[in-house]
């Protein structure tokens, strides 16, 4: 027990910031501070928009960007990550808000934080790299569509749309808009989106999202247009509180917390990988990143914030702005806090339609059409996984989509691996025998080479092929090229051997590797062959013995 406690303590110490982190901060603090301010300008409208979309309001989005952004910056495993509310997270949170209310969302965030810390201590961060590309691209495209559908009510100026799924809410909003159209909201949303998309091509360095939101706010103040605003925001961060804690609701909220934790881990580690690819010499620690995200999601609910994760778009801006250490992400959080303290009344006057336009443009940027086309054309299996993950994301939810896409990808991969397993008849070496003797040997001895994996997915085909062998005295099974073997494969091998021996065929095994020998011994496969001396270290020895059997009286193999 003490040893386990010491191991956990040692792992925990390795997850905390070290000297290397602070050494990176001292290299170029001015450049990191400028990068952080740049990211804050981009993050402000996104934080407001994602807070509104989540159902907890703009204030929750700002609090999340400040608190979770600061904690993840200090304790995360990447020097370049910028964390806060994201569109993918709002997709998961909307049904939680509908079922459990604001308190349920805060509780879910705290539970998800604990799960992420547990994943970090268990060193599971490294396994996210094994997610197939079609699954990642499929749910990214699906998230983009879901976020766009979430913006339909605000873009149409509708506040009372209802529905069980996001597409149902969007359809209801369209129906209400047809009855009572509000063209000003549509014009503002589309104008802000167009400004962002066209402006980014013209001058990529300018914060067109902030310019568009500012212009829409000025228009709403001085023009006679009917636009719904964010509403009043407090001019300070809320005091920390544990009022949301409800230990009796843990069982009900745990599935949602696991979904949030899975998404936070997935999106954060993917974002860190993207950031590494955009730089030279930067490598993130996946377990530390999970630890930092876990602490961030524990801290955010204390101040009324929603669950957070690393944001790929903001992280990319941070990298392009020249960030080289955690100071940039921390400066971004401090800058947003200053905005909350100094400009809350002005922020509250922003039209919701303008924020909807920001997110509509963001969803367009999320989708890499070229990457989707390339994956769809790669193989039929990749196309199936891509389309299925996308469809389930839009129709049901993100976590279900990832689970379904991953399951289908695994099944297709197992099918491909199973097809690589071969049972191939190989010719015998003539050696010093005459043509007549060789013909006799060929008539009575058959050698088969097993290539590839012998596991549950390939075992049935192997059993059918080997059981068809007939009218021979000796069968040699060459095992040296078996790449892997599981219990099912070993059992099927034993069944095939028993069937052949029941027909009077002598079965010889050769070239069994030590790892496979252990599996066979554990299941008692080939025990009788070993006792009869019919298991050989290599194929030449097995062939020499087979010739004595084929040219002489057959020994008893039982």
mmCIF file of N, CA and C in Angstrom, residues 51-104:
data_model
loop_
_atom_site.group_PDB
_atom_site.id
_atom_site.type_symbol
_atom_site.label_atom_id
_atom_site.label_comp_id
_atom_site.label_asym_id
_atom_site.label_seq_id
_atom_site.Cartn_x
_atom_site.Cartn_y
_atom_site.Cartn_z
ATOM 1 N N UNK A 51 -19.937 30.727 -24.675
ATOM 2 C CA UNK A 51 -20.677 30.793 -23.422
ATOM 3 C C UNK A 51 -22.176 30.872 -23.663
ATOM 4 N N UNK A 52 -22.565 31.717 -24.618
ATOM 5 C CA UNK A 52 -23.987 31.835 -24.957
ATOM 6 C C UNK A 52 -24.510 30.523 -25.521
ATOM 7 N N UNK A 53 -23.758 29.916 -26.422
ATOM 8 C CA UNK A 53 -24.192 28.675 -27.066
ATOM 9 C C UNK A 53 -24.327 27.539 -26.070
ATOM 10 N N UNK A 54 -23.465 27.514 -25.037
ATOM 11 C CA UNK A 54 -23.535 26.435 -24.054
ATOM 12 C C UNK A 54 -24.827 26.457 -23.252
ATOM 13 N N UNK A 55 -25.448 27.630 -23.158
ATOM 14 C CA UNK A 55 -26.678 27.754 -22.376
ATOM 15 C C UNK A 55 -26.462 28.400 -21.027
ATOM 16 N N UNK A 56 -25.200 28.648 -20.627
ATOM 17 C CA UNK A 56 -24.924 29.281 -19.334
ATOM 18 C C UNK A 56 -24.656 30.770 -19.452
ATOM 19 N N UNK A 57 -24.585 31.294 -20.654
ATOM 20 C CA UNK A 57 -24.440 32.728 -20.842
ATOM 21 C C UNK A 57 -23.026 33.166 -21.140
ATOM 22 N N UNK A 58 -22.914 34.412 -21.617
ATOM 23 C CA UNK A 58 -21.618 34.955 -22.019
ATOM 24 C C UNK A 58 -20.644 35.026 -20.853
ATOM 25 N N UNK A 59 -21.159 35.337 -19.653
ATOM 26 C CA UNK A 59 -20.284 35.430 -18.495
ATOM 27 C C UNK A 59 -19.559 34.110 -18.247
ATOM 28 N N UNK A 60 -20.267 32.989 -18.382
ATOM 29 C CA UNK A 60 -19.637 31.683 -18.171
ATOM 30 C C UNK A 60 -18.516 31.454 -19.170
ATOM 31 N N UNK A 61 -18.711 31.902 -20.414
ATOM 32 C CA UNK A 61 -17.659 31.754 -21.409
ATOM 33 C C UNK A 61 -16.426 32.562 -21.063
ATOM 34 N N UNK A 62 -16.616 33.810 -20.614
ATOM 35 C CA UNK A 62 -15.474 34.638 -20.228
ATOM 36 C C UNK A 62 -14.745 34.062 -19.021
ATOM 37 N N UNK A 63 -15.505 33.633 -18.021
ATOM 38 C CA UNK A 63 -14.889 33.056 -16.822
ATOM 39 C C UNK A 63 -14.069 31.830 -17.187
ATOM 40 N N UNK A 64 -14.596 31.009 -18.067
ATOM 41 C CA UNK A 64 -13.874 29.794 -18.479
ATOM 42 C C UNK A 64 -12.570 30.148 -19.174
ATOM 43 N N UNK A 65 -12.633 31.146 -20.076
ATOM 44 C CA UNK A 65 -11.422 31.540 -20.785
ATOM 45 C C UNK A 65 -10.369 32.081 -19.832
ATOM 46 N N UNK A 66 -10.802 32.803 -18.792
ATOM 47 C CA UNK A 66 -9.852 33.397 -17.850
ATOM 48 C C UNK A 66 -9.300 32.345 -16.889
ATOM 49 N N UNK A 67 -10.191 31.662 -16.177
ATOM 50 C CA UNK A 67 -9.754 30.744 -15.123
ATOM 51 C C UNK A 67 -9.116 29.485 -15.705
ATOM 52 N N UNK A 68 -9.872 28.781 -16.551
ATOM 53 C CA UNK A 68 -9.327 27.553 -17.134
ATOM 54 C C UNK A 68 -8.122 27.853 -18.018
ATOM 55 N N UNK A 69 -8.166 28.989 -18.740
ATOM 56 C CA UNK A 69 -7.033 29.348 -19.593
ATOM 57 C C UNK A 69 -5.765 29.555 -18.798
ATOM 58 N N UNK A 70 -5.881 30.199 -17.621
ATOM 59 C CA UNK A 70 -4.704 30.450 -16.802
ATOM 60 C C UNK A 70 -4.168 29.159 -16.169
ATOM 61 N N UNK A 71 -5.065 28.349 -15.613
ATOM 62 C CA UNK A 71 -4.626 27.118 -14.935
ATOM 63 C C UNK A 71 -4.000 26.148 -15.937
ATOM 64 N N UNK A 72 -4.649 25.964 -17.084
ATOM 65 C CA UNK A 72 -4.104 25.046 -18.092
ATOM 66 C C UNK A 72 -2.778 25.551 -18.635
ATOM 67 N N UNK A 73 -2.620 26.874 -18.742
ATOM 68 C CA UNK A 73 -1.363 27.425 -19.234
ATOM 69 C C UNK A 73 -0.218 27.086 -18.295
ATOM 70 N N UNK A 74 -0.454 27.172 -16.989
ATOM 71 C CA UNK A 74 0.609 26.937 -16.012
ATOM 72 C C UNK A 74 0.925 25.449 -15.871
ATOM 73 N N UNK A 75 -0.114 24.610 -15.811
ATOM 74 C CA UNK A 75 0.096 23.202 -15.477
ATOM 75 C C UNK A 75 0.050 22.262 -16.686
ATOM 76 N N UNK A 76 -0.299 22.749 -17.866
ATOM 77 C CA UNK A 76 -0.417 21.891 -19.039
ATOM 78 C C UNK A 76 0.930 21.401 -19.543
ATOM 79 N N UNK A 77 0.884 20.484 -20.484
ATOM 80 C CA UNK A 77 2.101 19.860 -20.990
ATOM 81 C C UNK A 77 2.618 20.444 -22.280
ATOM 82 N N UNK A 78 2.055 21.573 -22.716
ATOM 83 C CA UNK A 78 2.503 22.211 -23.951
ATOM 84 C C UNK A 78 2.835 23.665 -23.666
ATOM 85 N N UNK A 79 3.896 24.169 -24.263
ATOM 86 C CA UNK A 79 4.249 25.584 -24.126
ATOM 87 C C UNK A 79 3.381 26.486 -24.987
ATOM 88 N N UNK A 80 2.592 25.898 -25.879
ATOM 89 C CA UNK A 80 1.904 26.701 -26.884
ATOM 90 C C UNK A 80 0.386 26.657 -26.796
ATOM 91 N N UNK A 81 -0.150 25.754 -26.000
ATOM 92 C CA UNK A 81 -1.602 25.574 -25.951
ATOM 93 C C UNK A 81 -2.309 26.785 -25.354
ATOM 94 N N UNK A 82 -3.484 27.089 -25.918
ATOM 95 C CA UNK A 82 -4.392 28.093 -25.359
ATOM 96 C C UNK A 82 -5.717 27.390 -25.104
ATOM 97 N N UNK A 83 -6.186 27.427 -23.864
ATOM 98 C CA UNK A 83 -7.389 26.684 -23.480
ATOM 99 C C UNK A 83 -8.531 27.631 -23.153
ATOM 100 N N UNK A 84 -9.734 27.080 -23.191
ATOM 101 C CA UNK A 84 -10.930 27.848 -22.881
ATOM 102 C C UNK A 84 -12.157 27.120 -23.385
ATOM 103 N N UNK A 85 -13.289 27.811 -23.494
ATOM 104 C CA UNK A 85 -14.493 27.174 -24.042
ATOM 105 C C UNK A 85 -14.318 26.927 -25.535
ATOM 106 N N UNK A 86 -14.846 25.814 -26.017
ATOM 107 C CA UNK A 86 -14.735 25.481 -27.435
ATOM 108 C C UNK A 86 -16.087 25.035 -27.981
ATOM 109 N N UNK A 87 -16.186 25.072 -29.282
ATOM 110 C CA UNK A 87 -17.436 24.662 -29.921
ATOM 111 C C UNK A 87 -17.748 23.198 -29.703
ATOM 112 N N UNK A 88 -16.714 22.351 -29.750
ATOM 113 C CA UNK A 88 -16.954 20.933 -29.547
ATOM 114 C C UNK A 88 -17.521 20.674 -28.154
ATOM 115 N N UNK A 89 -17.014 21.397 -27.153
ATOM 116 C CA UNK A 89 -17.499 21.200 -25.794
ATOM 117 C C UNK A 89 -18.942 21.658 -25.644
ATOM 118 N N UNK A 90 -19.312 22.748 -26.306
ATOM 119 C CA UNK A 90 -20.702 23.201 -26.200
ATOM 120 C C UNK A 90 -21.669 22.181 -26.790
ATOM 121 N N UNK A 91 -21.190 21.455 -27.802
ATOM 122 C CA UNK A 91 -22.035 20.416 -28.394
ATOM 123 C C UNK A 91 -22.411 19.374 -27.341
ATOM 124 N N UNK A 92 -21.462 19.019 -26.488
ATOM 125 C CA UNK A 92 -21.718 18.033 -25.438
ATOM 126 C C UNK A 92 -22.514 18.631 -24.286
ATOM 127 N N UNK A 93 -22.319 19.932 -24.017
ATOM 128 C CA UNK A 93 -22.921 20.560 -22.840
ATOM 129 C C UNK A 93 -24.392 20.907 -23.007
ATOM 130 N N UNK A 94 -24.810 21.204 -24.222
ATOM 131 C CA UNK A 94 -26.198 21.636 -24.424
ATOM 132 C C UNK A 94 -27.203 20.628 -23.859
ATOM 133 N N UNK A 95 -27.102 19.336 -24.165
ATOM 134 C CA UNK A 95 -28.059 18.397 -23.561
ATOM 135 C C UNK A 95 -27.910 18.283 -22.046
ATOM 136 N N UNK A 96 -26.702 18.510 -21.519
ATOM 137 C CA UNK A 96 -26.519 18.479 -20.064
ATOM 138 C C UNK A 96 -27.273 19.639 -19.419
ATOM 139 N N UNK A 97 -27.197 20.820 -20.027
ATOM 140 C CA UNK A 97 -27.928 21.980 -19.516
ATOM 141 C C UNK A 97 -29.429 21.714 -19.536
ATOM 142 N N UNK A 98 -29.900 21.123 -20.621
ATOM 143 C CA UNK A 98 -31.334 20.851 -20.737
ATOM 144 C C UNK A 98 -31.811 19.859 -19.686
ATOM 145 N N UNK A 99 -30.989 18.864 -19.337
ATOM 146 C CA UNK A 99 -31.412 17.832 -18.390
ATOM 147 C C UNK A 99 -31.172 18.212 -16.936
ATOM 148 N N UNK A 100 -30.017 18.856 -16.667
ATOM 149 C CA UNK A 100 -29.620 19.041 -15.275
ATOM 150 C C UNK A 100 -29.467 20.498 -14.859
ATOM 151 N N UNK A 101 -29.584 21.440 -15.796
ATOM 152 C CA UNK A 101 -29.455 22.839 -15.444
ATOM 153 C C UNK A 101 -28.014 23.274 -15.267
ATOM 154 N N UNK A 102 -27.844 24.550 -14.862
ATOM 155 C CA UNK A 102 -26.502 25.116 -14.727
ATOM 156 C C UNK A 102 -25.691 24.391 -13.664
ATOM 157 N N UNK A 103 -26.310 24.065 -12.534
ATOM 158 C CA UNK A 103 -25.589 23.362 -11.478
ATOM 159 C C UNK A 103 -25.069 22.015 -11.942
ATOM 160 N N UNK A 104 -25.849 21.330 -12.761
ATOM 161 C CA UNK A 104 -25.406 20.044 -13.290
ATOM 162 C C UNK A 104 -24.189 20.183 -14.176
#
